[in-house]
Amino acid sequence: MHRLLLALALLLPSLGAGAQDAPKTLRYAFRVAETGFDPAKIQDLYSRVVTPHIFEALVGYDHLARPARLKPLTTTELPVPSEDFKVWTARVQPGIYFQDDPAFKGQKRELTAADFAYAWKRFADPKNASPAWSTMESWKIVGLKAARERAQAGKRAFDYDAPLRGLQVLDRYTLRIELEETLPHFLQEIALSDLFGAVAREVVEAYGEDLSAHPVGTGPFVLRQWRRGSLIVLERNPGYRERFYDAEPAADDAEGQALAARFKGRRIPMLDRVEISILTEDQPRWLSFLGGEQDFIERVPEAFTQIAAPGGRLAPNLAKRGMRLHRTLGSDVFLLFFNFEDAVVGGLAPEQVALRRAIGLAMDVPREIRIVRRSAAIQAQGNYPPHTSAYRDGLTSAMGEFNPAKAKALLDTYGYRDVDADGCREAPGGAPLRLTMSTTPEGNQREIDELFDKDMKRIGLCIPFKVAKWPEQLKAARGGKLQMWTVAYSSALIDGSSAASRLASSHAGGNNIGRFKHPEADALFERIKRLPDGAERAALFDRLDRIGTAFMPYKFKGHRYHMDIEQARLHGYRRPIVWQNWWEYVDMEALQP
């Protein structure tokens, strides 16, 4: 017996050391496959969850502040504007280094102001066909659009070395940004590490077209493994600078205050490793979490919300396991878009507007929210998501109207009649009405499609579905090749101008995925961008929203409640409002070997 106790005593230290050395690994699953990690070419939200943990912008957000508050990230202070908000001066912190990579040939590579100038120019390079170019173009950096046009006109390489008045590197650490017009909310525009973080030219030139698989930034995590559409593995950046948990929640924010008290002063990141699998079907993702294979489930699938959180409260059996529920009204909107360049559903002709409005009126969105989304959403009354400056809580509008009788009357009035009595309406004049709804194969989407099909047949519209995987549909949508599709948008800015750009032709193919074009909408958007907050700007937001409702390039359907659940061993999670990075702010209990 004594010998057994002695053997255990000798063994315990080694067991303890092994447990202590086990990496703190966060495991969870994306519901949609990523598309790649080159910020200038990124196309989807899920890739943008990964990139801000690798790249870093000039500024970021206080992780706990509600309402949101900007703070320096790689700068010594928030960039300073001129009085007219046209010139901004940013000073990069000395002593920040890029992650080690063979592209640097064994040398430590310090972050400089020139890295931001170079990274931003990549969005203008026609070769990159950047989905975010429309966003950067709207900033109107002096000379940047002209540089792009010169490359396009001459069919030659973009000249990254030509002097550019709008992006001047004053010294190693100082960047001067000059805009053509006033842009008071510019810091929110650039506070997106997922897109506008610094990129080293050596890395781009070393990897070329394969850059998406070799992202190298200054952030807290490094990409270690990537199997496309299957597995993404990141590890703590061993060369990450000394950075500590520092957040300032509101005094009456009990949750935020508790997190600040627990983690303040801790060096970040606290995790060693993040493993992301891709599980597109809801049931396997949910069961994987329940079985302990995942430490966190981001957005409990709608089919399981009543099991996980009946009445909005965590189920007792899950609470007994130490799990914690986070239920948050998201700053997002899910919608159906019509391709405004399509000859059937696009355009401003009365019969085209009538067709879009009839489809919108026939959609029983409350039923979709109740049945498919298990009441985990609220109906949208317009374009602007919750938590953004243009959102109007309590607003009701024609966007939220469900009226099949009015939809039928509209179609009848504008000549969409069932000429051959087969139950399906023809186009005005009697030609076939060629409509197609694009969709994806997930179980949840199939339920939504079934309801949509019933809604459309109720008013005599027969709309076949075209099924493809989500990344394929997104690529086609960006290129203007889909007629209709249902998609969701998460806000990138607290300011409402990001959502407003969905109705601006300058953002066609980007945020304006429906390619809507209307002269007054364009003029309103430009005025909104240049005005500071106030009554005049609020009125413009409202007018633009009414145009969207009248011409219906989008049927804005709803805003989702996000139900995230963390296992007992994960600590510190709080859903960000508009930013995507949060891994550096959480801690894990190490898995025992």
XYZ file of C-alpha atoms in Angstrom:
593
model
C 0.000 0.000 0.000
C 2.788 2.399 0.978
C 4.678 1.542 -2.185
C 1.514 2.279 -4.220
C 1.089 5.691 -2.565
C 4.785 6.428 -3.154
C 4.428 5.497 -6.817
C 1.398 7.776 -7.138
C 3.269 10.600 -5.421
C 6.150 10.235 -7.872
C 3.737 10.096 -10.799
C 1.516 13.063 -9.897
C 4.062 15.813 -10.625
C 4.574 14.519 -14.142
C 0.820 14.283 -14.686
C 0.393 17.813 -13.405
C 3.112 19.126 -15.690
C 1.512 17.435 -18.667
C -1.864 18.982 -17.893
C -0.291 22.379 -17.401
C 1.497 22.159 -20.745
C -1.609 21.106 -22.666
C -2.516 23.858 -25.120
C -5.619 25.916 -24.479
C -7.575 25.070 -27.600
C -10.862 26.625 -28.658
C -12.830 24.327 -30.953
C -15.931 25.362 -32.838
C -17.597 25.082 -36.243
C -18.605 27.457 -39.017
C -21.974 26.848 -40.641
C -20.701 28.045 -44.025
C -17.371 27.370 -45.720
C -14.763 30.120 -45.926
C -13.532 31.472 -49.279
C -9.975 32.601 -48.429
C -7.842 34.907 -46.308
C -6.532 37.608 -48.631
C -8.206 40.766 -47.263
C -8.366 42.450 -50.680
C -10.169 39.456 -52.206
C -12.274 38.277 -49.297
C -15.921 37.642 -50.151
C -17.732 36.282 -47.106
C -18.401 36.787 -43.425
C -16.838 33.532 -42.268
C -13.459 34.297 -43.813
C -13.770 37.719 -42.173
C -14.082 36.055 -38.768
C -10.622 34.558 -39.298
C -8.731 37.484 -40.843
C -9.040 40.059 -38.014
C -7.227 37.608 -35.762
C -4.308 37.603 -38.222
C -4.308 41.204 -39.485
C -4.663 44.461 -37.575
C -6.096 47.799 -38.675
C -4.985 51.213 -37.481
C -7.843 51.375 -34.964
C -10.277 48.939 -33.373
C -13.083 48.798 -30.825
C -13.201 48.493 -27.059
C -14.304 44.895 -26.637
C -16.672 45.592 -23.739
C -17.944 49.108 -24.409
C -21.674 49.338 -25.132
C -22.397 51.539 -27.033
C -19.348 50.854 -29.162
C -16.226 52.986 -28.737
C -13.168 53.237 -30.969
C -9.649 52.950 -29.593
C -6.129 52.768 -31.052
C -4.943 49.342 -32.169
C -1.659 49.758 -34.027
C -1.494 53.535 -33.640
C -0.176 55.573 -30.724
C -3.506 57.440 -30.559
C -6.663 57.705 -32.629
C -5.825 59.256 -36.030
C -6.298 63.019 -35.939
C -8.611 64.746 -38.450
C -8.402 68.219 -39.917
C -11.257 70.608 -39.113
C -13.106 69.659 -42.292
C -12.557 65.878 -41.784
C -10.762 65.605 -45.133
C -7.220 64.981 -43.889
C -6.383 62.356 -41.287
C -2.981 61.754 -39.745
C -2.170 58.361 -38.245
C 0.993 57.486 -36.331
C 1.870 53.790 -36.155
C 3.311 52.417 -32.926
C 7.012 51.594 -33.250
C 8.006 48.059 -32.247
C 5.111 46.124 -33.799
C 6.276 43.213 -35.946
C 4.762 40.971 -38.586
C 4.457 37.292 -37.863
C 7.535 35.291 -38.835
C 7.374 34.047 -42.418
C 9.865 32.765 -45.022
C 9.013 35.817 -47.147
C 11.078 37.901 -44.698
C 14.154 35.691 -45.196
C 14.816 35.215 -41.495
C 14.618 38.898 -40.589
C 12.222 40.499 -38.127
C 9.906 42.758 -40.094
C 8.593 45.864 -38.347
C 5.205 47.340 -39.186
C 5.432 50.750 -40.863
C 3.066 53.363 -42.252
C 3.975 52.241 -45.767
C 2.410 48.827 -45.081
C -1.017 50.406 -44.646
C -0.596 52.531 -47.782
C 0.371 49.432 -49.760
C -2.431 47.289 -48.315
C -5.073 49.868 -49.164
C -3.775 50.313 -52.709
C -4.337 46.594 -53.280
C -8.108 47.202 -53.136
C -7.770 49.597 -56.077
C -5.616 47.238 -58.156
C -7.906 45.947 -60.960
C -6.028 42.638 -60.940
C -7.440 41.851 -57.497
C -11.075 42.536 -58.472
C -11.677 43.388 -54.825
C -15.283 43.018 -53.606
C -14.518 45.793 -51.095
C -13.305 48.278 -53.711
C -16.702 49.980 -53.777
C -16.359 50.652 -50.048
C -12.887 52.098 -50.380
C -13.848 54.029 -53.503
C -16.607 55.749 -51.512
C -13.972 57.175 -49.145
C -12.634 59.170 -52.131
C -8.953 58.980 -51.257
C -7.353 61.633 -53.451
C -5.820 60.077 -56.550
C -6.627 56.438 -55.770
C -9.468 56.000 -58.262
C -7.399 57.741 -60.957
C -4.525 55.327 -60.297
C -6.913 52.425 -60.739
C -8.285 53.884 -63.978
C -4.791 54.352 -65.393
C -4.063 50.678 -64.806
C -7.368 49.694 -66.396
C -6.972 51.974 -69.418
C -3.419 50.916 -70.171
C -4.049 47.272 -69.293
C -0.851 47.367 -67.300
C 0.194 46.556 -63.756
C -1.003 48.884 -61.021
C 1.835 51.243 -60.058
C 2.242 50.822 -56.308
C 5.329 53.069 -56.235
C 3.831 56.135 -57.933
C 3.319 59.052 -55.519
C -0.277 59.323 -54.348
C -1.467 62.504 -52.716
C -4.203 60.735 -50.795
C -1.833 58.229 -49.151
C 1.401 59.922 -48.148
C 3.999 58.204 -45.972
C 5.484 61.195 -44.145
C 8.040 59.124 -42.264
C 8.521 55.518 -41.166
C 5.545 55.619 -38.816
C 3.321 58.460 -40.054
C 0.581 58.115 -42.672
C -1.301 61.118 -44.053
C -4.667 60.277 -45.604
C -6.346 62.952 -47.723
C -9.922 62.626 -48.926
C -11.689 64.554 -51.654
C -14.701 65.248 -49.449
C -15.611 65.501 -45.795
C -15.995 62.116 -44.106
C -16.705 62.556 -40.366
C -17.128 58.815 -39.711
C -13.902 57.762 -41.443
C -12.435 56.040 -38.384
C -15.347 53.591 -38.313
C -14.704 52.856 -41.985
C -11.092 51.843 -41.374
C -11.663 50.036 -38.050
C -12.027 46.696 -39.835
C -9.012 44.498 -39.237
C -10.684 41.784 -41.302
C -10.297 43.945 -44.420
C -8.102 46.971 -43.867
C -5.261 45.609 -41.765
C -1.628 46.026 -42.797
C -0.151 43.655 -45.379
C 3.562 43.317 -46.120
C 4.535 43.720 -49.759
C 7.176 40.997 -49.485
C 4.492 38.472 -48.547
C 2.207 39.437 -51.420
C 5.056 39.189 -53.912
C 6.284 35.887 -52.461
C 2.939 34.067 -52.622
C 1.162 35.807 -55.510
C -2.156 34.191 -56.354
C -1.733 31.808 -53.405
C -1.799 34.622 -50.864
C -5.238 33.549 -49.584
C -3.574 30.432 -48.148
C -0.647 32.391 -46.646
C -2.034 35.350 -44.688
C 0.677 37.131 -42.696
C -0.178 40.046 -40.440
C 0.721 41.552 -37.096
C -2.208 40.030 -35.195
C -2.416 37.651 -32.246
C -2.901 34.437 -34.246
C -1.089 32.683 -37.096
C -2.669 30.365 -39.658
C -1.077 26.931 -39.217
C -3.310 24.631 -41.238
C -6.037 25.032 -43.817
C -8.047 22.370 -45.586
C -10.488 24.313 -47.736
C -14.078 23.920 -46.629
C -13.050 21.450 -43.918
C -10.593 22.661 -41.259
C -8.907 25.918 -40.228
C -6.271 25.859 -37.484
C -4.657 28.924 -35.957
C -2.103 29.187 -33.181
C -0.965 31.955 -30.873
C 1.503 34.280 -32.574
C 4.695 33.641 -30.544
C 6.085 37.035 -31.522
C 2.995 39.042 -30.643
C 3.772 42.267 -28.825
C 2.965 42.817 -25.169
C -0.713 43.672 -25.190
C -3.022 43.417 -22.216
C -6.736 43.038 -21.662
C -7.960 46.603 -21.321
C -11.635 47.470 -21.695
C -14.014 50.038 -20.243
C -17.606 48.826 -19.980
C -20.342 51.213 -18.910
C -20.848 51.590 -15.167
C -24.307 49.984 -15.345
C -23.140 47.076 -17.523
C -23.005 44.232 -14.996
C -21.800 41.594 -17.455
C -19.125 43.886 -18.868
C -17.943 44.946 -15.428
C -17.630 41.323 -14.340
C -15.525 40.465 -17.403
C -13.328 43.513 -16.918
C -12.740 42.629 -13.282
C -11.816 39.054 -14.160
C -9.470 39.695 -17.096
C -8.140 43.233 -16.807
C -4.358 43.257 -17.041
C -4.076 39.723 -18.477
C -1.737 39.426 -21.431
C -3.560 38.582 -24.656
C -4.174 36.341 -26.419
C -4.882 33.840 -23.666
C -5.589 30.948 -26.035
C -2.880 28.804 -27.601
C -4.861 27.397 -30.491
C -8.163 27.721 -32.372
C -9.560 24.846 -34.434
C -12.482 25.557 -36.747
C -14.315 22.806 -38.582
C -16.899 23.393 -41.292
C -20.246 21.729 -40.560
C -22.874 23.071 -42.931
C -25.714 20.851 -41.707
C -27.421 22.008 -38.537
C -27.887 18.661 -36.795
C -24.244 17.498 -36.974
C -23.085 20.891 -35.746
C -25.496 20.834 -32.802
C -24.735 17.223 -31.878
C -21.013 17.869 -32.131
C -21.377 20.665 -29.597
C -23.550 18.597 -27.261
C -21.053 15.762 -27.439
C -18.241 18.010 -26.261
C -16.369 18.000 -29.568
C -16.907 21.767 -29.804
C -16.329 24.244 -26.998
C -18.626 26.877 -28.419
C -21.545 27.062 -30.793
C -21.967 30.333 -32.605
C -25.643 30.805 -33.399
C -27.536 27.728 -32.273
C -29.350 26.389 -35.364
C -32.932 27.623 -35.479
C -34.261 24.072 -35.436
C -32.736 23.552 -31.982
C -33.327 26.904 -30.289
C -36.393 25.694 -28.388
C -34.442 22.660 -27.181
C -31.411 24.707 -26.181
C -33.218 27.706 -24.761
C -36.959 27.281 -24.264
C -38.479 30.676 -23.606
C -35.112 32.312 -24.212
C -33.477 30.707 -21.151
C -30.806 28.011 -21.225
C -32.295 24.539 -20.843
C -31.784 23.134 -17.310
C -29.896 20.057 -18.549
C -27.362 22.299 -20.304
C -27.107 24.678 -17.371
C -26.250 21.714 -15.123
C -23.275 21.036 -17.372
C -21.975 24.542 -16.691
C -22.866 25.910 -20.116
C -23.692 29.596 -20.551
C -26.120 31.165 -23.025
C -25.624 34.513 -24.754
C -28.795 35.769 -26.477
C -28.171 38.925 -28.481
C -30.224 40.812 -31.043
C -27.764 40.954 -33.896
C -26.751 43.994 -35.885
C -27.772 42.263 -39.086
C -30.574 41.863 -41.600
C -31.647 38.874 -43.676
C -33.197 39.735 -46.999
C -34.226 38.665 -50.467
C -32.557 40.651 -53.230
C -33.634 41.172 -56.813
C -30.953 41.671 -59.447
C -31.765 45.171 -60.638
C -29.946 44.546 -63.921
C -32.145 41.550 -64.728
C -34.644 42.178 -67.526
C -37.496 40.490 -65.651
C -37.201 41.506 -61.976
C -34.935 44.559 -62.338
C -35.479 48.084 -63.559
C -37.685 51.040 -62.728
C -40.510 50.355 -65.193
C -43.894 50.217 -63.406
C -44.484 46.547 -64.238
C -41.035 45.613 -62.866
C -41.603 47.534 -59.644
C -45.037 45.926 -59.344
C -43.586 42.426 -59.716
C -41.008 43.003 -56.960
C -43.575 44.571 -54.657
C -46.020 41.736 -55.263
C -43.384 39.167 -54.346
C -42.595 41.140 -51.191
C -46.254 41.489 -50.235
C -46.847 37.753 -50.716
C -44.041 36.665 -48.382
C -45.363 35.628 -44.985
C -42.267 36.652 -43.040
C -43.862 36.330 -39.582
C -44.628 32.674 -40.404
C -41.004 32.090 -41.446
C -39.784 33.662 -38.217
C -42.213 31.642 -36.133
C -41.828 28.249 -37.834
C -38.341 28.075 -39.326
C -36.495 30.514 -37.103
C -38.350 29.407 -33.958
C -39.170 33.036 -33.116
C -35.458 33.854 -32.850
C -35.793 37.014 -34.939
C -37.828 40.174 -35.270
C -39.397 41.335 -38.504
C -37.548 44.030 -40.421
C -39.368 47.211 -41.351
C -36.519 48.593 -43.416
C -32.869 48.363 -44.350
C -31.084 49.463 -41.182
C -29.994 46.813 -38.654
C -30.333 47.158 -34.873
C -27.482 48.889 -33.006
C -26.738 51.147 -35.987
C -27.276 54.891 -35.906
C -30.054 54.833 -38.544
C -32.159 52.080 -36.935
C -35.586 53.191 -35.713
C -36.890 51.006 -32.912
C -40.668 50.622 -33.127
C -40.896 51.663 -36.784
C -43.626 50.102 -38.923
C -43.645 50.390 -42.701
C -44.937 48.814 -45.894
C -41.748 46.706 -45.919
C -43.309 44.596 -43.173
C -46.698 44.235 -44.877
C -48.053 40.783 -45.705
C -50.999 41.059 -48.106
C -51.484 38.359 -50.784
C -54.699 39.995 -52.017
C -52.873 43.253 -52.735
C -50.068 41.269 -54.397
C -52.571 39.613 -56.750
C -54.179 42.950 -57.551
C -50.789 44.455 -58.431
C -49.969 41.588 -60.753
C -53.377 41.767 -62.408
C -53.137 45.535 -62.877
C -49.750 45.370 -64.576
C -50.544 42.505 -66.934
C -49.142 39.454 -65.170
C -51.992 37.056 -65.963
C -52.427 33.288 -66.184
C -53.109 33.185 -69.919
C -53.043 29.397 -70.370
C -54.842 28.551 -67.109
C -52.032 26.328 -65.822
C -51.885 28.091 -62.448
C -48.776 30.107 -63.355
C -48.882 33.707 -64.488
C -47.255 34.861 -67.705
C -45.396 38.116 -68.332
C -47.278 41.154 -69.661
C -48.147 40.403 -73.273
C -48.414 36.656 -72.672
C -44.755 35.590 -72.954
C -43.418 33.090 -70.360
C -42.513 34.718 -67.044
C -38.997 33.442 -66.412
C -38.242 33.603 -62.705
C -35.576 31.686 -60.782
C -34.767 31.705 -57.068
C -31.208 30.745 -56.186
C -30.716 28.791 -52.988
C -28.373 26.549 -51.027
C -28.805 22.900 -49.942
C -28.846 23.266 -46.131
C -31.829 21.834 -44.244
C -32.780 25.161 -42.703
C -32.793 26.826 -46.115
C -34.956 24.054 -47.553
C -37.617 24.880 -44.973
C -37.476 28.559 -45.950
C -37.722 27.621 -49.631
C -40.804 25.479 -49.042
C -42.598 28.384 -47.390
C -41.532 30.775 -50.142
C -42.801 28.349 -52.789
C -46.215 28.175 -51.082
C -46.359 31.960 -50.777
C -45.587 32.458 -54.463
C -47.994 29.799 -55.728
C -50.723 31.432 -53.661
C -50.494 34.468 -55.953
C -49.872 32.502 -59.149
C -46.099 32.814 -59.452
C -44.228 29.618 -60.271
C -40.564 30.071 -59.361
C -38.158 27.137 -59.686
C -35.094 26.933 -57.445
C -31.493 26.828 -58.587
C -29.397 25.049 -55.930
C -25.645 25.502 -55.417
C -23.264 25.736 -52.471
C -23.088 29.036 -50.643
C -19.632 30.199 -51.852
C -20.649 29.504 -55.448
C -23.884 31.444 -55.079
C -22.076 34.342 -53.453
C -19.553 34.559 -56.281
C -22.343 34.502 -58.849
C -24.331 37.101 -56.924
C -21.343 39.443 -56.744
C -20.995 39.098 -60.504
C -24.637 39.964 -61.124
C -25.494 36.477 -62.381
C -28.333 35.575 -59.995
C -31.879 36.794 -60.449
C -33.005 36.408 -56.832
C -31.396 35.062 -53.690
C -31.911 35.184 -49.926
C -28.856 36.266 -47.963
C -27.945 37.922 -44.654
C -25.759 40.941 -43.989
C -23.956 41.737 -40.747
C -23.156 45.388 -40.078
C -19.559 46.466 -40.420
C -20.160 49.934 -38.961
C -22.151 51.357 -36.099
C -22.852 54.252 -38.429
C -25.870 53.646 -40.660
C -23.993 54.600 -43.826
C -22.787 51.017 -44.310
C -26.369 49.754 -44.575
C -27.313 52.793 -46.653
C -24.746 51.757 -49.255
C -26.993 48.784 -50.122
C -29.087 51.332 -52.032
C -26.172 53.165 -53.685
C -25.117 52.289 -57.239
C -21.503 53.091 -56.311
C -21.553 49.874 -54.236
C -23.071 47.635 -56.938
C -21.699 44.113 -56.661
C -20.407 44.836 -53.176
C -22.696 45.874 -50.336
C -25.321 46.669 -52.972
C -25.544 43.043 -54.023
C -28.842 43.730 -55.818
C -27.190 46.382 -58.033
C -29.990 48.877 -57.336
C -29.643 52.154 -59.189
C -31.781 55.215 -58.570
C -30.656 58.857 -58.995
C -32.239 60.183 -55.805
C -30.937 57.247 -53.759
C -27.418 57.904 -55.023
C -27.648 61.591 -54.178
C -29.002 60.856 -50.697
C -26.218 58.376 -49.993
C -23.520 60.877 -50.956
C -25.038 63.502 -48.657
C -25.361 60.997 -45.811
C -21.685 60.058 -46.103
C -20.507 63.655 -45.791
C -22.731 64.924 -42.981
C -22.087 64.629 -39.236
C -24.772 63.068 -37.055
C -27.823 65.238 -36.465
C -31.438 65.840 -37.429
C -30.661 66.572 -41.093
C -28.735 63.342 -41.516
C -31.414 61.316 -39.716
C -34.046 62.666 -42.106
C -31.921 61.637 -45.094
C -31.541 58.119 -43.703
C -35.320 57.875 -43.389
C -35.947 59.195 -46.907
C -33.484 56.684 -48.387
C -35.205 53.868 -46.522
C -38.577 54.911 -47.940
C -37.134 54.761 -51.468
C -35.973 51.223 -50.758
C -39.455 50.282 -49.602
C -41.181 51.912 -52.598
C -39.013 50.375 -55.319
C -38.323 47.099 -53.456
C -34.891 46.104 -54.794
C -34.705 44.154 -51.534
C -37.322 42.526 -49.403
C -35.843 43.118 -45.957
C -37.179 40.262 -43.887
C -35.805 40.286 -40.369
C -33.114 40.766 -37.750
C -31.895 37.661 -35.949
C -31.422 36.905 -32.296
C -28.097 35.149 -32.017
C -28.003 32.401 -29.428
C -24.405 31.489 -28.671
C -23.566 28.863 -26.061
C -20.185 28.252 -24.453
C -19.125 25.088 -22.687
C -18.082 25.337 -19.047
C -14.379 25.439 -19.907
C -14.630 28.561 -22.081
C -14.591 31.903 -20.264
C -14.931 35.532 -21.273
C -17.049 35.359 -24.414
C -19.133 38.369 -25.388
C -20.616 38.739 -28.862
C -19.111 41.736 -30.646
C -21.493 44.304 -32.093
C -19.981 44.968 -35.528
C -16.364 43.805 -35.286
C -15.392 40.177 -35.837
C -12.418 39.552 -33.527
C -12.944 38.088 -30.068
C -10.633 35.080 -29.690
C -7.929 37.143 -27.994
C -10.379 38.120 -25.244
C -11.373 34.635 -24.078
C -9.645 32.001 -21.978
C -9.950 28.224 -21.796
C -9.341 25.522 -19.298
C -6.786 23.235 -20.940
C -8.061 19.860 -22.105
C -6.707 17.072 -19.962
C -4.644 14.460 -21.830
